[in-house]
PDB file of N, CA and C and ligand atoms in Angstrom:
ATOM      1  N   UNK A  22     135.191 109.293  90.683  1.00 57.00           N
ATOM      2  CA  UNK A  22     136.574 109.313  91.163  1.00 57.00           C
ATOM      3  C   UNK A  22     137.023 110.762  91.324  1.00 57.00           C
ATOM      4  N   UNK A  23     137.932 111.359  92.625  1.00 61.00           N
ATOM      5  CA  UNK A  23     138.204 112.207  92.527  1.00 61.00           C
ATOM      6  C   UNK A  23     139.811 112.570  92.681  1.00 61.00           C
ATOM      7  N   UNK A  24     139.727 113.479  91.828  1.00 57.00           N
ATOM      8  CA  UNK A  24     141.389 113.794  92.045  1.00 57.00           C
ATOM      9  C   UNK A  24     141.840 114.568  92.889  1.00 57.00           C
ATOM     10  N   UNK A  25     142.990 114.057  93.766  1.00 55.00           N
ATOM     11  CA  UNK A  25     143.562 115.137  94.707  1.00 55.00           C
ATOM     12  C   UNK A  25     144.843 115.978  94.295  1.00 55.00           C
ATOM     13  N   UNK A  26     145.192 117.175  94.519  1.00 56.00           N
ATOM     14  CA  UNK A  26     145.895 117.840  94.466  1.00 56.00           C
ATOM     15  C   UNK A  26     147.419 117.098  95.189  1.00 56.00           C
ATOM     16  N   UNK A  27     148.301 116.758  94.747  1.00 59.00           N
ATOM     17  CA  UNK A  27     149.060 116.603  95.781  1.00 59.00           C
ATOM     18  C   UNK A  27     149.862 117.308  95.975  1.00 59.00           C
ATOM     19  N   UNK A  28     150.086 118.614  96.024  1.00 63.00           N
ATOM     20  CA  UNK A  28     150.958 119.880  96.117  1.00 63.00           C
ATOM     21  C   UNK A  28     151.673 120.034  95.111  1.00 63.00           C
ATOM     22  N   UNK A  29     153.086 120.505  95.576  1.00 73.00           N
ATOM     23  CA  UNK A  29     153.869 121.346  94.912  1.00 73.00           C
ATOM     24  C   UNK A  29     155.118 120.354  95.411  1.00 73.00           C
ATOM     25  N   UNK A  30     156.286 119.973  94.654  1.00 78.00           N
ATOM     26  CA  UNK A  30     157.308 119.248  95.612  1.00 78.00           C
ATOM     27  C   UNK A  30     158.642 120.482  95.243  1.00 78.00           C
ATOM     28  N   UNK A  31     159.528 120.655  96.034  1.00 83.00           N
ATOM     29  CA  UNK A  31     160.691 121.442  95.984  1.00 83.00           C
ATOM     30  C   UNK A  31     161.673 120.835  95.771  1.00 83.00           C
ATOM     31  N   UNK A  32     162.709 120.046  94.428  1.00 85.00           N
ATOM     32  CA  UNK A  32     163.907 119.227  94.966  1.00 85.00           C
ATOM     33  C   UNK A  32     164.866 120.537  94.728  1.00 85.00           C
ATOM     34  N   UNK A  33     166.009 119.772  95.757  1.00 88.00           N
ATOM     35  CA  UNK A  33     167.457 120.493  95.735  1.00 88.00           C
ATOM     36  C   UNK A  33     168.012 120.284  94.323  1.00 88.00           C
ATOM     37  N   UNK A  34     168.504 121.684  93.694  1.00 85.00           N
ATOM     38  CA  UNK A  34     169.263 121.332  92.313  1.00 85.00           C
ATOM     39  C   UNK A  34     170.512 120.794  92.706  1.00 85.00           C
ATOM     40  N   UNK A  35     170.948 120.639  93.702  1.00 82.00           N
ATOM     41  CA  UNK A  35     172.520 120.709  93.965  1.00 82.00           C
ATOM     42  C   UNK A  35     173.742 121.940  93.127  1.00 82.00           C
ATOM     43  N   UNK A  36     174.615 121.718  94.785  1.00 76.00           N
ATOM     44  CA  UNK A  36     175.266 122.862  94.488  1.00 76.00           C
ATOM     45  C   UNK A  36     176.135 123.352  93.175  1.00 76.00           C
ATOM     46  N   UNK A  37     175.730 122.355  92.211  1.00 72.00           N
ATOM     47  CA  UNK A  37     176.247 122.935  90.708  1.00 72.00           C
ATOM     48  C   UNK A  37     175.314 123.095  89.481  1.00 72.00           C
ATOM     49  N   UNK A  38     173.854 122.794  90.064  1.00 62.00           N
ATOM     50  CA  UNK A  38     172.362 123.056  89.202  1.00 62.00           C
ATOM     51  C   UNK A  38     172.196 122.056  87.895  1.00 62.00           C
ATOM     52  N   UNK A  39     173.907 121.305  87.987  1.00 68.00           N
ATOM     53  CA  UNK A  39     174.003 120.163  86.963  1.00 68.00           C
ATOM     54  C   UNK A  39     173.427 118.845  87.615  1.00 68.00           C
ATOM     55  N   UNK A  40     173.630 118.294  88.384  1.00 69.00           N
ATOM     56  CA  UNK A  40     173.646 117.286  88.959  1.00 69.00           C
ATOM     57  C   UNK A  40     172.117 117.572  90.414  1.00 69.00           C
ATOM     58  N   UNK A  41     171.250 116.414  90.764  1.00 70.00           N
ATOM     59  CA  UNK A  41     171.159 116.452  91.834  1.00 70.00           C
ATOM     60  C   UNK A  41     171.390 116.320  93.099  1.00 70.00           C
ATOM     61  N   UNK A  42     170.936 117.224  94.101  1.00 82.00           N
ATOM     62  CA  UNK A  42     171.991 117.035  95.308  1.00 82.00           C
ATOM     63  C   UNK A  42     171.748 115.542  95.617  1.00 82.00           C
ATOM     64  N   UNK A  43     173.009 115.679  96.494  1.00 73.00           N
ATOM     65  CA  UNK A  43     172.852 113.887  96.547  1.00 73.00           C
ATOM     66  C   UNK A  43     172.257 113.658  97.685  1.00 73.00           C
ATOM     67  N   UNK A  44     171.768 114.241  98.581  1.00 69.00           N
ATOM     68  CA  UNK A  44     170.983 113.877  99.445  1.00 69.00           C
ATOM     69  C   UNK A  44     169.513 113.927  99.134  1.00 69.00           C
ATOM     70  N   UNK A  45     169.089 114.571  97.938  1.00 68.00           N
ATOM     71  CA  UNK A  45     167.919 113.916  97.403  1.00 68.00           C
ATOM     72  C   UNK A  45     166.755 114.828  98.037  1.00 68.00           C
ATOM     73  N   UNK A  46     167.072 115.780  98.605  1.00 72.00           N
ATOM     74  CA  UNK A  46     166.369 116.631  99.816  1.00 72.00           C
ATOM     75  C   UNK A  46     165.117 117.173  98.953  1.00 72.00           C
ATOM     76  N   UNK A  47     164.119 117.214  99.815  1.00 78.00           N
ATOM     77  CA  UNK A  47     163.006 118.238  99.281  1.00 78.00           C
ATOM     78  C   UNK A  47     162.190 118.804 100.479  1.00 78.00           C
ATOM     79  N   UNK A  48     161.632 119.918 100.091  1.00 81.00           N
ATOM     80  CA  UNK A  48     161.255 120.931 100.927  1.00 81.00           C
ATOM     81  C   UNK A  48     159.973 120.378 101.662  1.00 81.00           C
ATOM     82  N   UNK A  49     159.941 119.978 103.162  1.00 81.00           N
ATOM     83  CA  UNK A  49     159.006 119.391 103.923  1.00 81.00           C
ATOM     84  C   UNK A  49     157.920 120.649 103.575  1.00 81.00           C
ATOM     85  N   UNK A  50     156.762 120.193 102.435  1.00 80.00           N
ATOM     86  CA  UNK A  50     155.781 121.065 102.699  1.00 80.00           C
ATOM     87  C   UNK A  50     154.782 121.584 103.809  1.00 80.00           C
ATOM     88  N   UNK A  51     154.345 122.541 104.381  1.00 84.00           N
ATOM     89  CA  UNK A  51     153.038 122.176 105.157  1.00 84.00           C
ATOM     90  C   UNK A  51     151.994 121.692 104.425  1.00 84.00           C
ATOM     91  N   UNK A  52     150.859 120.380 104.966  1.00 83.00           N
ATOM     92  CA  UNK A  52     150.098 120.468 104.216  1.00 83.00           C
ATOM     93  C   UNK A  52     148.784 121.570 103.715  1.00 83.00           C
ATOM     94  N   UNK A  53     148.843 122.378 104.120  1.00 87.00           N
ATOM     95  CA  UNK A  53     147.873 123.910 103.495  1.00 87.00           C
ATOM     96  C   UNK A  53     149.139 124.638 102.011  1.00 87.00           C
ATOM     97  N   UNK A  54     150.068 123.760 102.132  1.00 86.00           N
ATOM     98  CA  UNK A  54     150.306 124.375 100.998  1.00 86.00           C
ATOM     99  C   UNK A  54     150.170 124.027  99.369  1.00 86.00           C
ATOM    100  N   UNK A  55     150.077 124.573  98.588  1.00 86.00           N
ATOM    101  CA  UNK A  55     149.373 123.965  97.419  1.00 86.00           C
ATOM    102  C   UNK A  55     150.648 124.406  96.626  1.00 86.00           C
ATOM    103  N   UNK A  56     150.668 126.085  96.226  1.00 87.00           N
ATOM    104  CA  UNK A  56     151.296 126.298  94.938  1.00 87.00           C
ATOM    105  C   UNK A  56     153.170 126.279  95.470  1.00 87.00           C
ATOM    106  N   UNK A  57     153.399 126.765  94.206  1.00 86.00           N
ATOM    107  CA  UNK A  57     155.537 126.450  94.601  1.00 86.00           C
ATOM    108  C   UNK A  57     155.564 127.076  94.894  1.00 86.00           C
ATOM    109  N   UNK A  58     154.889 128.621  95.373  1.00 89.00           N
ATOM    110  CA  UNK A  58     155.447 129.792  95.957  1.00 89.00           C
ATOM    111  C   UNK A  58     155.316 129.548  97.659  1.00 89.00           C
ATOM    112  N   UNK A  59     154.107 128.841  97.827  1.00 91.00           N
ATOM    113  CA  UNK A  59     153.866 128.283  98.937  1.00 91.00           C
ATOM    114  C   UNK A  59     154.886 127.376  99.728  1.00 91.00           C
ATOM    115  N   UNK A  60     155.341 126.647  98.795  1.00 89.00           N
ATOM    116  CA  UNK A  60     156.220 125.133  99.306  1.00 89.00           C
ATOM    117  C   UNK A  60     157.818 126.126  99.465  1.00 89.00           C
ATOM    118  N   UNK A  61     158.140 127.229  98.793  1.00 89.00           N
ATOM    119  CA  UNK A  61     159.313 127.737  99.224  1.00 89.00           C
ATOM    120  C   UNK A  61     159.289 128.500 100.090  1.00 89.00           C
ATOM    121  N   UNK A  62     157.719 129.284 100.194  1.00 92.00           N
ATOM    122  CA  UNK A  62     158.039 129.965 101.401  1.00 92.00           C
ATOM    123  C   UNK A  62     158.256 128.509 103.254  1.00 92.00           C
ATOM    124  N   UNK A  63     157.728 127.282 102.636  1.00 90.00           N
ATOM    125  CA  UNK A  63     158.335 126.756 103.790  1.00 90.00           C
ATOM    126  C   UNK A  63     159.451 126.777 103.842  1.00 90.00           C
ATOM    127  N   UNK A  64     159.791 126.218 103.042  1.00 91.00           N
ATOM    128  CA  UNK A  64     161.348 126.071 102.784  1.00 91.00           C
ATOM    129  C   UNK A  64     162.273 127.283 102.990  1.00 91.00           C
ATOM    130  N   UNK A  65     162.060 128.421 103.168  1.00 91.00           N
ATOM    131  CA  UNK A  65     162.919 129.257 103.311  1.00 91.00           C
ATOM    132  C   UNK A  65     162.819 129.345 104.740  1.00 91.00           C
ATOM    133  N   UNK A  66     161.679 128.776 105.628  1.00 92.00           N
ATOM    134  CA  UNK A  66     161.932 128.393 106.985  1.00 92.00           C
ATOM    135  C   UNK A  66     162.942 127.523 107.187  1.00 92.00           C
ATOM    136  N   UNK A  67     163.015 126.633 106.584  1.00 90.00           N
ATOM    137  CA  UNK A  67     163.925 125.494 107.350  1.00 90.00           C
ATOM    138  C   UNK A  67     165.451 126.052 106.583  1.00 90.00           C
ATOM    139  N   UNK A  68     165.580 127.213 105.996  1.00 91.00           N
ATOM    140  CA  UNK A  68     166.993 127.264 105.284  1.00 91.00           C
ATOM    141  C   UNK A  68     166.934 126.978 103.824  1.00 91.00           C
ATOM    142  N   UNK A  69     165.894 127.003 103.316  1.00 91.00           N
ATOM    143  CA  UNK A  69     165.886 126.714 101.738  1.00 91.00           C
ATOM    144  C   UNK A  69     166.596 127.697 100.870  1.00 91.00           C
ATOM    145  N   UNK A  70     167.027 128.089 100.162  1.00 91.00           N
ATOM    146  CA  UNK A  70     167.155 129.057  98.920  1.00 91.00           C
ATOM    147  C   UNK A  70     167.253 129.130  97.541  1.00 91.00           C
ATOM    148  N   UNK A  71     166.702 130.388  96.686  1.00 87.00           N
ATOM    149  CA  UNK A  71     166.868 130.119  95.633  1.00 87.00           C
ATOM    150  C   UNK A  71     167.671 130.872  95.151  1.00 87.00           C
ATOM    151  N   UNK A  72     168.572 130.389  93.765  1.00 84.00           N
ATOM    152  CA  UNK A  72     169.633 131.294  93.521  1.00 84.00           C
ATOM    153  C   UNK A  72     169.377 131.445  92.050  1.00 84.00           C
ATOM    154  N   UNK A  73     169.730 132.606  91.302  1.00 83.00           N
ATOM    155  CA  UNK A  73     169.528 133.430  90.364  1.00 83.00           C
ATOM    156  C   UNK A  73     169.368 132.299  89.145  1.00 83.00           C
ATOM    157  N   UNK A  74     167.891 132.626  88.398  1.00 83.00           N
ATOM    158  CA  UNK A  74     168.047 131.152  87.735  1.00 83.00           C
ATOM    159  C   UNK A  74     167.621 130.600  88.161  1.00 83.00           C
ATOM    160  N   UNK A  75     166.903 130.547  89.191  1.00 81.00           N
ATOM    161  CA  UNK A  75     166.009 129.579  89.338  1.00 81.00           C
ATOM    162  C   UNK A  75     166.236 128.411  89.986  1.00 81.00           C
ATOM    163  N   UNK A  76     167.528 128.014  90.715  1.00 83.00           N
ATOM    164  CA  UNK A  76     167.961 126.926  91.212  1.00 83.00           C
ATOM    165  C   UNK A  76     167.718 126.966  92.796  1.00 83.00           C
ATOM    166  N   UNK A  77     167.175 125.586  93.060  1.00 87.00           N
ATOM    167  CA  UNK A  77     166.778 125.937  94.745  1.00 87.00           C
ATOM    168  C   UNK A  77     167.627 125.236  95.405  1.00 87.00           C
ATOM    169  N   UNK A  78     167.857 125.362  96.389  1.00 89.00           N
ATOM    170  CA  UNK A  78     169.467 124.636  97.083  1.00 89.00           C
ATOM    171  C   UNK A  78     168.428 124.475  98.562  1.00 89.00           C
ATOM    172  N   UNK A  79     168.950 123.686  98.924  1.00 90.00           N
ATOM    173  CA  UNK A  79     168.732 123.014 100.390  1.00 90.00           C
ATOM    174  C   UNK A  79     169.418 123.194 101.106  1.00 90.00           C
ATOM    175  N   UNK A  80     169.366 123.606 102.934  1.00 89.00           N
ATOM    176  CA  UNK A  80     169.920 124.340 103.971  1.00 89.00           C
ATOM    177  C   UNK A  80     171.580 123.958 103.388  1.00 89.00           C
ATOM    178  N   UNK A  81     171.906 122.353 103.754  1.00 86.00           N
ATOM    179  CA  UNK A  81     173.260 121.821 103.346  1.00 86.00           C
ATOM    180  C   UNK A  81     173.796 122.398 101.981  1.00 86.00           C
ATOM    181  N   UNK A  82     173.287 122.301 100.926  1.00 87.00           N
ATOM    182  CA  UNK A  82     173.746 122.380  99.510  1.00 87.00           C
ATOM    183  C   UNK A  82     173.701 124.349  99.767  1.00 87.00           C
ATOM    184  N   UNK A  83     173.063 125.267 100.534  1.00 85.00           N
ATOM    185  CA  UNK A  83     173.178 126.801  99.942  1.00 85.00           C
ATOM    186  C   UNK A  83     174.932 126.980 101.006  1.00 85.00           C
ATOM    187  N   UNK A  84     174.912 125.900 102.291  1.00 82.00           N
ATOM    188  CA  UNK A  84     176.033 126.704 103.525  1.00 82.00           C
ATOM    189  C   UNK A  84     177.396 125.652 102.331  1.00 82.00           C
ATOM    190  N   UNK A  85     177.442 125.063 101.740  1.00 71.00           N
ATOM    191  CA  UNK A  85     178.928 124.633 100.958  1.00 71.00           C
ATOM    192  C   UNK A  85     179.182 125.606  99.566  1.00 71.00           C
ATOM    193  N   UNK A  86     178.050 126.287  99.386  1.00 60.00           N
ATOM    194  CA  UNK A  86     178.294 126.892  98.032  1.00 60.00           C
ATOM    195  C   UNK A  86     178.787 128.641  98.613  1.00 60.00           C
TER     196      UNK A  86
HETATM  197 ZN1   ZN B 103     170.928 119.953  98.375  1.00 66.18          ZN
END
């Protein structure tokens, strides 16, 4: 049996890092990507960000904050 890698997933903390965003969003990986540094640099294509602390916000959740 072999095990596959299944990446790295990115969720949105939502815009108060308490709660998740409610749209539930996560960062469309490419599949060549493996590690989290990888999966955000997609994500900072489509508008991803991370904010101090470590919290990653999604295009919607970084333009209301
Ligand atoms: Zn969000």
């Amino acid at each position: 049996m072999t095990v596959h890698s299944l990446g790295v997933e990115i969720a949105c903390d939502g815009p108060t890092g308490r709660d998740d965003c409610p749209d539930n969003a996560a960062v469309r990986a490419a599949i060549t990507s493996r590690t989290a540094r990888q999966v955000r640099a997609d994500g900072r294509r489509d508008g991803w960000t991370v904010r101090p602390g470590g919290r990653d916000l999604c295009p919607r959740c970084a333009k209301s904050t």
